[in-house]
Coordinates of C-alpha atoms and ligand atoms in Angstrom, one line a residue:
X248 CA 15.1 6.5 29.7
X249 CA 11.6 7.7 30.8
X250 CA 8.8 5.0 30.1
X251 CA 4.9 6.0 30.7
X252 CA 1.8 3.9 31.3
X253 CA -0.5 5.8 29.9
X254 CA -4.8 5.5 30.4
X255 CA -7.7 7.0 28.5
X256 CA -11.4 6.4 29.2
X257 CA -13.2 9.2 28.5
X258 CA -15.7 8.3 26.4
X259 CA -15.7 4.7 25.2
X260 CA -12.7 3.5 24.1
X261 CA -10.8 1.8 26.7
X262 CA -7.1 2.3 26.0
X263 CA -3.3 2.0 27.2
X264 CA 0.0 3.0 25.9
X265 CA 3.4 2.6 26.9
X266 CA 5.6 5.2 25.7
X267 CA 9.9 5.6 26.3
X268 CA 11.2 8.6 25.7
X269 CA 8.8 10.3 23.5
X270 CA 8.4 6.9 21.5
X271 CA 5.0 5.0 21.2
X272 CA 5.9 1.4 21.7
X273 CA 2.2 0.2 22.2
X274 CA -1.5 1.7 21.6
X275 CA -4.0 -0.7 22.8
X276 CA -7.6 0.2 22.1
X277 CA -11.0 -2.0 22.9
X278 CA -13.7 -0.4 21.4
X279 CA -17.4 -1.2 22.7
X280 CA -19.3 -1.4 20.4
X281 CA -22.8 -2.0 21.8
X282 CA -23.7 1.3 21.5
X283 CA -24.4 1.5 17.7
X284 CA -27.7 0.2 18.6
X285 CA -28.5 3.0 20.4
X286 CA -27.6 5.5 18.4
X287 CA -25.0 6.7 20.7
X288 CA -22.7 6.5 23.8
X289 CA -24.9 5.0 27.0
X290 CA -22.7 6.6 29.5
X291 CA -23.8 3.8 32.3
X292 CA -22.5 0.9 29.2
X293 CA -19.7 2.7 29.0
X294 CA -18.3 2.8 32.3
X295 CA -19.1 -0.9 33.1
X296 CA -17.2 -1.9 29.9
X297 CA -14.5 0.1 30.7
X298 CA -14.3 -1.8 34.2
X299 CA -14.3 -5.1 32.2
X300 CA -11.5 -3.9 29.6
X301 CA -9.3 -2.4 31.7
X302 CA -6.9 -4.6 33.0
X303 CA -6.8 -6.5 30.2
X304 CA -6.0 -3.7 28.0
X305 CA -3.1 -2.4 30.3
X306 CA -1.7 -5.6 30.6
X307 CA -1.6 -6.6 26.5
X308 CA -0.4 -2.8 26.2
X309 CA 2.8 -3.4 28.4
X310 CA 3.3 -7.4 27.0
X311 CA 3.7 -5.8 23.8
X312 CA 5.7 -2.8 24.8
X313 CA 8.1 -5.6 26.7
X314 CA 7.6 -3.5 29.9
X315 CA 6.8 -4.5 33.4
X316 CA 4.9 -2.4 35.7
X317 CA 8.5 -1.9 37.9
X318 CA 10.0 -0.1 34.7
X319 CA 7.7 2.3 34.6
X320 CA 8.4 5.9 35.6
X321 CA 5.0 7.5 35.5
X322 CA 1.4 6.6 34.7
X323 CA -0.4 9.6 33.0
X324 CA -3.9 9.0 32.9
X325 CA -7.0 11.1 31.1
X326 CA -8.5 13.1 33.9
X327 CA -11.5 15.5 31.8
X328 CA -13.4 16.4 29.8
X329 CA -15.1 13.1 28.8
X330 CA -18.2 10.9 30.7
X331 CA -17.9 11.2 34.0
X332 CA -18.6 7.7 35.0
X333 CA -15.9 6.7 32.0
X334 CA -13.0 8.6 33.4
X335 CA -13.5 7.8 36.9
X336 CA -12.5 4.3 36.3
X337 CA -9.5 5.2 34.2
X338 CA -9.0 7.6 36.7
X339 CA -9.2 5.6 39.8
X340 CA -7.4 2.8 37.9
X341 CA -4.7 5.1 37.1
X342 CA -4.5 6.4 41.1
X343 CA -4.2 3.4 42.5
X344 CA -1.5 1.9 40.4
X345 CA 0.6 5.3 41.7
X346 CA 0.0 4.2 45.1
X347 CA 0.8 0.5 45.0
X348 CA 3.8 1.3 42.8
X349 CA 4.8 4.3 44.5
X350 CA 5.2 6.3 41.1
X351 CA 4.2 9.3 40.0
X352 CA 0.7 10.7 38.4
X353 CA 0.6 12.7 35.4
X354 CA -3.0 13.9 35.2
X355 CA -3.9 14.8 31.1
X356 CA -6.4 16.6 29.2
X357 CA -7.9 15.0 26.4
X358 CA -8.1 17.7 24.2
X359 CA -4.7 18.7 24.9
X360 CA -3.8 15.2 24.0
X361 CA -5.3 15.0 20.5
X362 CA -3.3 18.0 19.5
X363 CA 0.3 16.3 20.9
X364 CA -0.8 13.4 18.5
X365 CA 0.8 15.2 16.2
X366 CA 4.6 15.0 18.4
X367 CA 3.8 11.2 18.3
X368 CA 6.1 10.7 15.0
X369 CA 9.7 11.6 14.1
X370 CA 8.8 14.2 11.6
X371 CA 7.3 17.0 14.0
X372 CA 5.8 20.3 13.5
X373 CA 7.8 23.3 15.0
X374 CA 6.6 25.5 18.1
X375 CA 4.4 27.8 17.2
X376 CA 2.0 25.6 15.6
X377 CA -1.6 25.6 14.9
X378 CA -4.2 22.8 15.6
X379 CA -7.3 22.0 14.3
X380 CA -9.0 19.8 16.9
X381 CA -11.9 18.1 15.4
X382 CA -13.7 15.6 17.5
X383 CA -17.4 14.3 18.4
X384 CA -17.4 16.6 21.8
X385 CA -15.2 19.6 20.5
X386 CA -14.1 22.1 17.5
X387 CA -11.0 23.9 18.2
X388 CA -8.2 26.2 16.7
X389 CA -5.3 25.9 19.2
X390 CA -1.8 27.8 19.2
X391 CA 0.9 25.6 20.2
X392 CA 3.5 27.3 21.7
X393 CA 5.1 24.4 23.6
X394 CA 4.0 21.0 24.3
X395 CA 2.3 22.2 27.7
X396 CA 1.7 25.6 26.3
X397 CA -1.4 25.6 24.4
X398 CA -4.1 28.3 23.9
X399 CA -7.3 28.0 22.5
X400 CA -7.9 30.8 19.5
X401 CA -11.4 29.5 18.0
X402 CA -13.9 27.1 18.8
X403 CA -17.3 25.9 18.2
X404 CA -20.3 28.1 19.3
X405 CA -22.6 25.3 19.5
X406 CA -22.3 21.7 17.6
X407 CA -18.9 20.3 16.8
X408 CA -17.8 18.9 13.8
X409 CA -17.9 15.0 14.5
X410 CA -21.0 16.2 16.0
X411 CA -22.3 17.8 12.8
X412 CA -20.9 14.3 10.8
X413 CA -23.2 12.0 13.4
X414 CA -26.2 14.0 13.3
X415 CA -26.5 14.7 9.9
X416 CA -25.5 10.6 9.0
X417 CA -28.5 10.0 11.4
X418 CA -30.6 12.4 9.3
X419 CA -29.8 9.9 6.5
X420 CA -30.4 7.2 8.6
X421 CA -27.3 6.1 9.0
X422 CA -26.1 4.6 12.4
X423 CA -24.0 5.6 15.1
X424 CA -21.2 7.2 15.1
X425 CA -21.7 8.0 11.1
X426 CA -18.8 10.3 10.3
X427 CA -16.7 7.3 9.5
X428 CA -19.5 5.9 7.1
X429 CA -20.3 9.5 5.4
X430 CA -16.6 9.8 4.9
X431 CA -17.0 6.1 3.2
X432 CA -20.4 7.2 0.6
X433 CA -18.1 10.5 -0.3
X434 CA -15.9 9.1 -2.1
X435 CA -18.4 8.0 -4.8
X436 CA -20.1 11.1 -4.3
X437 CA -20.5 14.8 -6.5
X438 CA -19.5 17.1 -3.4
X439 CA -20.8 20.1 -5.6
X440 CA -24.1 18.6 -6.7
X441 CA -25.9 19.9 -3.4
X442 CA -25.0 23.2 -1.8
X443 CA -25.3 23.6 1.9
X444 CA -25.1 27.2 3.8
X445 CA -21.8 28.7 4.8
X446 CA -22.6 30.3 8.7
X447 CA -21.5 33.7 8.7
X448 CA -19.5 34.1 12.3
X449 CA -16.8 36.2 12.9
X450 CA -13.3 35.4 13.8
X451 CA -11.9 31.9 13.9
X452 CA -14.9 30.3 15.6
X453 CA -17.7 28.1 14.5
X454 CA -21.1 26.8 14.0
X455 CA -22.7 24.0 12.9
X456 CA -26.1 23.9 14.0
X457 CA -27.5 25.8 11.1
X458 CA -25.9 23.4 8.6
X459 CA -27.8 20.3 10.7
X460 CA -30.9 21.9 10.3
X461 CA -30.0 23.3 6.8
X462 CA -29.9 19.2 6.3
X463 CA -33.3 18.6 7.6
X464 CA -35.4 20.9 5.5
X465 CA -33.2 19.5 2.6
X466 CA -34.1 16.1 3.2
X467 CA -38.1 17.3 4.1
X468 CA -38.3 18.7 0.5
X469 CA -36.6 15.2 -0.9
X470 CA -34.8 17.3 -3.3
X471 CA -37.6 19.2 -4.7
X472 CA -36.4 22.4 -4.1
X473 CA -33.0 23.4 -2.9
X474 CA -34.8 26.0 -0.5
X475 CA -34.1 25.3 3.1
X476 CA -37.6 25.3 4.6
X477 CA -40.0 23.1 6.2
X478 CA -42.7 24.0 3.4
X479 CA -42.0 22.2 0.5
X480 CA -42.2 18.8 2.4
X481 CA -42.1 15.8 0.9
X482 CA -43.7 12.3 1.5
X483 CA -41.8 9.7 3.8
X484 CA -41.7 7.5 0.6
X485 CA -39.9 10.5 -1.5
X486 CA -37.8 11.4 1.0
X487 CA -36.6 7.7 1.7
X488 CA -36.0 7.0 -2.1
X489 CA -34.4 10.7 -2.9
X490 CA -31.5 9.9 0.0
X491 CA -31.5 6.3 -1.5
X492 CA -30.7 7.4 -4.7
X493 CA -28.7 10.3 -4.2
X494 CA -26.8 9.3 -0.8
X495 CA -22.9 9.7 -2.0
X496 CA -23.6 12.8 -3.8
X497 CA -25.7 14.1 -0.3
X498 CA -22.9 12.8 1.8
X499 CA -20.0 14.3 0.0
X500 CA -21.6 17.4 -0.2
X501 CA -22.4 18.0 3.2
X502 CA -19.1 16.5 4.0
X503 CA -17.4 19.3 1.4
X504 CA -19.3 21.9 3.3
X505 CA -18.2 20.9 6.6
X506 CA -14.8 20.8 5.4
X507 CA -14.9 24.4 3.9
X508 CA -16.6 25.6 7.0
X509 CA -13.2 24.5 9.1
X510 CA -10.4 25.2 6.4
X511 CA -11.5 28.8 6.3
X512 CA -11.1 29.7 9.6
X513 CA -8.1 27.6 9.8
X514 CA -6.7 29.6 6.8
X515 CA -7.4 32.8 8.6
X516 CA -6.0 32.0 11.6
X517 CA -2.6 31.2 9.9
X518 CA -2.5 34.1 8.0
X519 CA -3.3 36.2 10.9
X520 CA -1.0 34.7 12.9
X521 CA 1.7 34.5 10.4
X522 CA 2.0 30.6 11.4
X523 CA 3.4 28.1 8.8
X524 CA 3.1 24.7 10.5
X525 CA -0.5 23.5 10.9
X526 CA -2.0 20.4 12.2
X527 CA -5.0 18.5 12.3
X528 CA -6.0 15.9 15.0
X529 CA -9.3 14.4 16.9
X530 CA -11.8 12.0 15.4
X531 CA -13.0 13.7 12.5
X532 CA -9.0 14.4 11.4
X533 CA -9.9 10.6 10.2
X534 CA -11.7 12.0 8.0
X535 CA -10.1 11.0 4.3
X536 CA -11.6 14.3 2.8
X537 CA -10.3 16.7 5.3
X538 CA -6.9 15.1 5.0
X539 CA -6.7 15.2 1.3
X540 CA -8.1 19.0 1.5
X541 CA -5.6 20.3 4.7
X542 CA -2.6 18.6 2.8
X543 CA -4.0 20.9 -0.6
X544 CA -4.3 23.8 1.5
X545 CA -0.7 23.2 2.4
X546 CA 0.6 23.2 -0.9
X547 CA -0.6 26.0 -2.5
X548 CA -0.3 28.0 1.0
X549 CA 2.9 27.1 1.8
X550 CA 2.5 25.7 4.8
X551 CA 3.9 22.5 7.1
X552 CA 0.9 20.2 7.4
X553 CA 0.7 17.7 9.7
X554 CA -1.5 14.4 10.2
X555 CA -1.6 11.8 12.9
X556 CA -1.3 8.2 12.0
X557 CA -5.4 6.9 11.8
X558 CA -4.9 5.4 15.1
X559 CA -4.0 8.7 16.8
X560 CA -7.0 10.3 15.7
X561 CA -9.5 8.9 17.4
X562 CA -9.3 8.7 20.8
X563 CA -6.4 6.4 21.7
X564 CA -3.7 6.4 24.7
X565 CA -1.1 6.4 23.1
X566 CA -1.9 10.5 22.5
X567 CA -2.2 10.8 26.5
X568 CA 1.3 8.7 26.8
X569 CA 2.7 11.6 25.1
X570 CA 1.6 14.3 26.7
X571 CA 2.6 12.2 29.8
X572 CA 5.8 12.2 28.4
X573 CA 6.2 16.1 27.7
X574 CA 4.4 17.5 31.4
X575 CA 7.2 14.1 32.9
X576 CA 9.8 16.7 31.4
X577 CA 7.9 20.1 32.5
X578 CA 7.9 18.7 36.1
X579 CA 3.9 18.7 35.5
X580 CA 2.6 16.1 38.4
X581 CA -0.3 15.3 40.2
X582 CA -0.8 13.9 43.0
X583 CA -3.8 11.6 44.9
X584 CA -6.1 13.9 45.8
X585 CA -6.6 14.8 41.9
X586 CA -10.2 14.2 41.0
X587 CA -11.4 13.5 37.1
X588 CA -13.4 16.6 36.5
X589 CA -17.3 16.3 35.7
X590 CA -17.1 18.1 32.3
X591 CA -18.1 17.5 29.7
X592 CA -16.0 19.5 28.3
X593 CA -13.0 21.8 29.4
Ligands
LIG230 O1 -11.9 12.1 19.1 P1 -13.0 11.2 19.0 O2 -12.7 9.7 18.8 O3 -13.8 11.2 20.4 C1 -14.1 12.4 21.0 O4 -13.2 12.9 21.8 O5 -15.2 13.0 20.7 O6 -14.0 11.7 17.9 C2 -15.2 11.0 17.6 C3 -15.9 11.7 16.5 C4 -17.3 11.1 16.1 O7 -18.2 12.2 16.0 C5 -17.0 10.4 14.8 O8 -18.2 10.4 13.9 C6 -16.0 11.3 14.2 O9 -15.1 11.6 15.3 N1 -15.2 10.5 13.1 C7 -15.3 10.9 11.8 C8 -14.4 9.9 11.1 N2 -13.9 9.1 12.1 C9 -14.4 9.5 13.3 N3 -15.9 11.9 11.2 C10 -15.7 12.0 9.9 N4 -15.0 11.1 9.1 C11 -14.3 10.1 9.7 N5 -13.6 9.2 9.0
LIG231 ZN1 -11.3 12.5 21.8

């Protein structure tokens, strides 16, 4: 049997897993969430909360796995792309448990670890698969052709998706992170009732940075025109009532439009590819529209479509005590002098 303590605290989330053999047997996750009122992640917050959370959060992790430290074979730990200050005490954390223990490291990318969510249960998709990796930092189309051989096809140009969710919920002034809360209005909402630009870019990557300011000249004209420019602006008055009034038909179409934007591509690259099992995973996979409109696509495609579990989707350990799992079985280790890499993304 092969049991891994797994870390992530990349971002702000402070989380631990134990997994034994390929089987999650805890996912603990503290959330901070002090950051709302700031309308985003304070990375100097962040770290100092993960330092507060951190033991605590391994420890309830491997009481309700039934594990103690001395059964453990390996700890994986998140080493990039996240805040720096954030993954230097998961990081460090992680180290110095491999030293005092004498075990192995595993060191783990994130965004490789969002994709493996989706080995987490017992119904798995097949090698090759695709994955569309959706989160607040990145927008990818990945080709899986093993568990630590992954290769990135398509990816945002500038914005990502969750990014795209947050900024245009703050448009509507909605707090931080507002992907969650546009999904919510949605599902009252016309998503056909407002039409926001496609981007024309070629091959299976992305944009999102029109659509945001698409949003902002839509919201500057309060519906009076469904022109995107700055010129037919409205009054702060108009513009607060129009979004009051019309908020879950302008969420769910601007959420339908993001949705589009990714399916395409992610259509396209499985026809290209001649690939049949497709994946979703990262934050915005929470999303309950993109679910619903993957799990569509999959049906009249044909395809093997395949959701993590709500918990997996944002960012979790449990998804890095997997990937632990499958480089434990590659003979993927690291060893002390591994640093967490200052990127924000990689
Ligand atoms: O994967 P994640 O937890 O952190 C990163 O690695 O970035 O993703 C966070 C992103 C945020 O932008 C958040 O607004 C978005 O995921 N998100 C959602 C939903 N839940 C989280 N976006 C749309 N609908 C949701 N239900
Ligand atoms: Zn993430």
């Amino acid at each position: 049997m092969i049991a891994i303590l797994a870390i992530e605290s990349s971002c702000d989330e402070t989380s631990a897993s134990i997994c034994c053999d390929g089987k999650i047997l805890s996912n603990e996750i503290a959330t901070q969430s002090m950051h709302a009122q700031y309308g985003g992640v304070v990375p100097e917050l962040a770290s100092r909360a993960h330092i507060q959370n951190i033991v605590p959060v391994v420890d309830t992790a491997l009481q309700k796995a039934g594990k103690s430290l001395d059964e453990i074979d390996a700890i994986a730990f998140t080493q990039a792309p996240g805040l720096i200050g954030s993954l230097l005490v998961g990081g460090q954390f992680a180290k110095s448990l491999s030293l005092a223990l004498d075990k192995p490291l595993i060191a783990v990318n994130h965004m490789q670890a969002h994709v493996l969510a989706n080995l987490i249960p017992e119904h798995k998709p097949s090698f090759p698969f695709l994955c569309l990796t959706v989160s607040g930092g990145h927008t990818q189309i990945v080709k899986c052709e093993s568990p630590v051989k992954l290769q990135i096809i398509g990816q945002t140009i500038d914005d990502a998706a969750g990014e795209a969710f947050d900024k245009a919920a703050k448009l509507l002034g909605l707090p931080y992170p507002g992907g969650p809360l546009i999904d919510k209005y949605s599902t009252e909402g016309n998503p056909l009732r407002f039409q926001f630009p496609e981007p024309k870019i070629p091959g299976y990557n992305f944009s999102f940075s029109g659509l945001k300011t698409a949003i902002l000249y839509f919201l500057m004209n309060a519906g009076k025109s469904q022109i995107y420019k700055a010129e037919f602006a409205a009054t702060e008055e108009e513009k607060k009532s129009f979004i009051e009034n019309n908020l879950a038909d302008i969420c769910a179409s601007i959420q339908q439009r993001i949705i589009t934007i990714l399916l395409k591509k992610l259509t396209k690259a499985a026809k290209d590819l001649n690939i049949k099992d497709l994946c979703i995973a990262g934050g915005v996979s929470a999303n309950k529209g993109l679910r619903k409109a993957i799990t569509a696509a999959g049906v009249q495609n044909n395809w093997n479509t395949f959701i993590p579990d709500f918990q997996y989707c944002t960012d979790n350990a449990g998804m890095i005590a997997i990937t632990g799992y499958y480089k434990y079985l590659a003979g993927e280790f690291s060893d002390l002098t591994i640093q967490s890499a200052a990127r924000a993304r990689w």
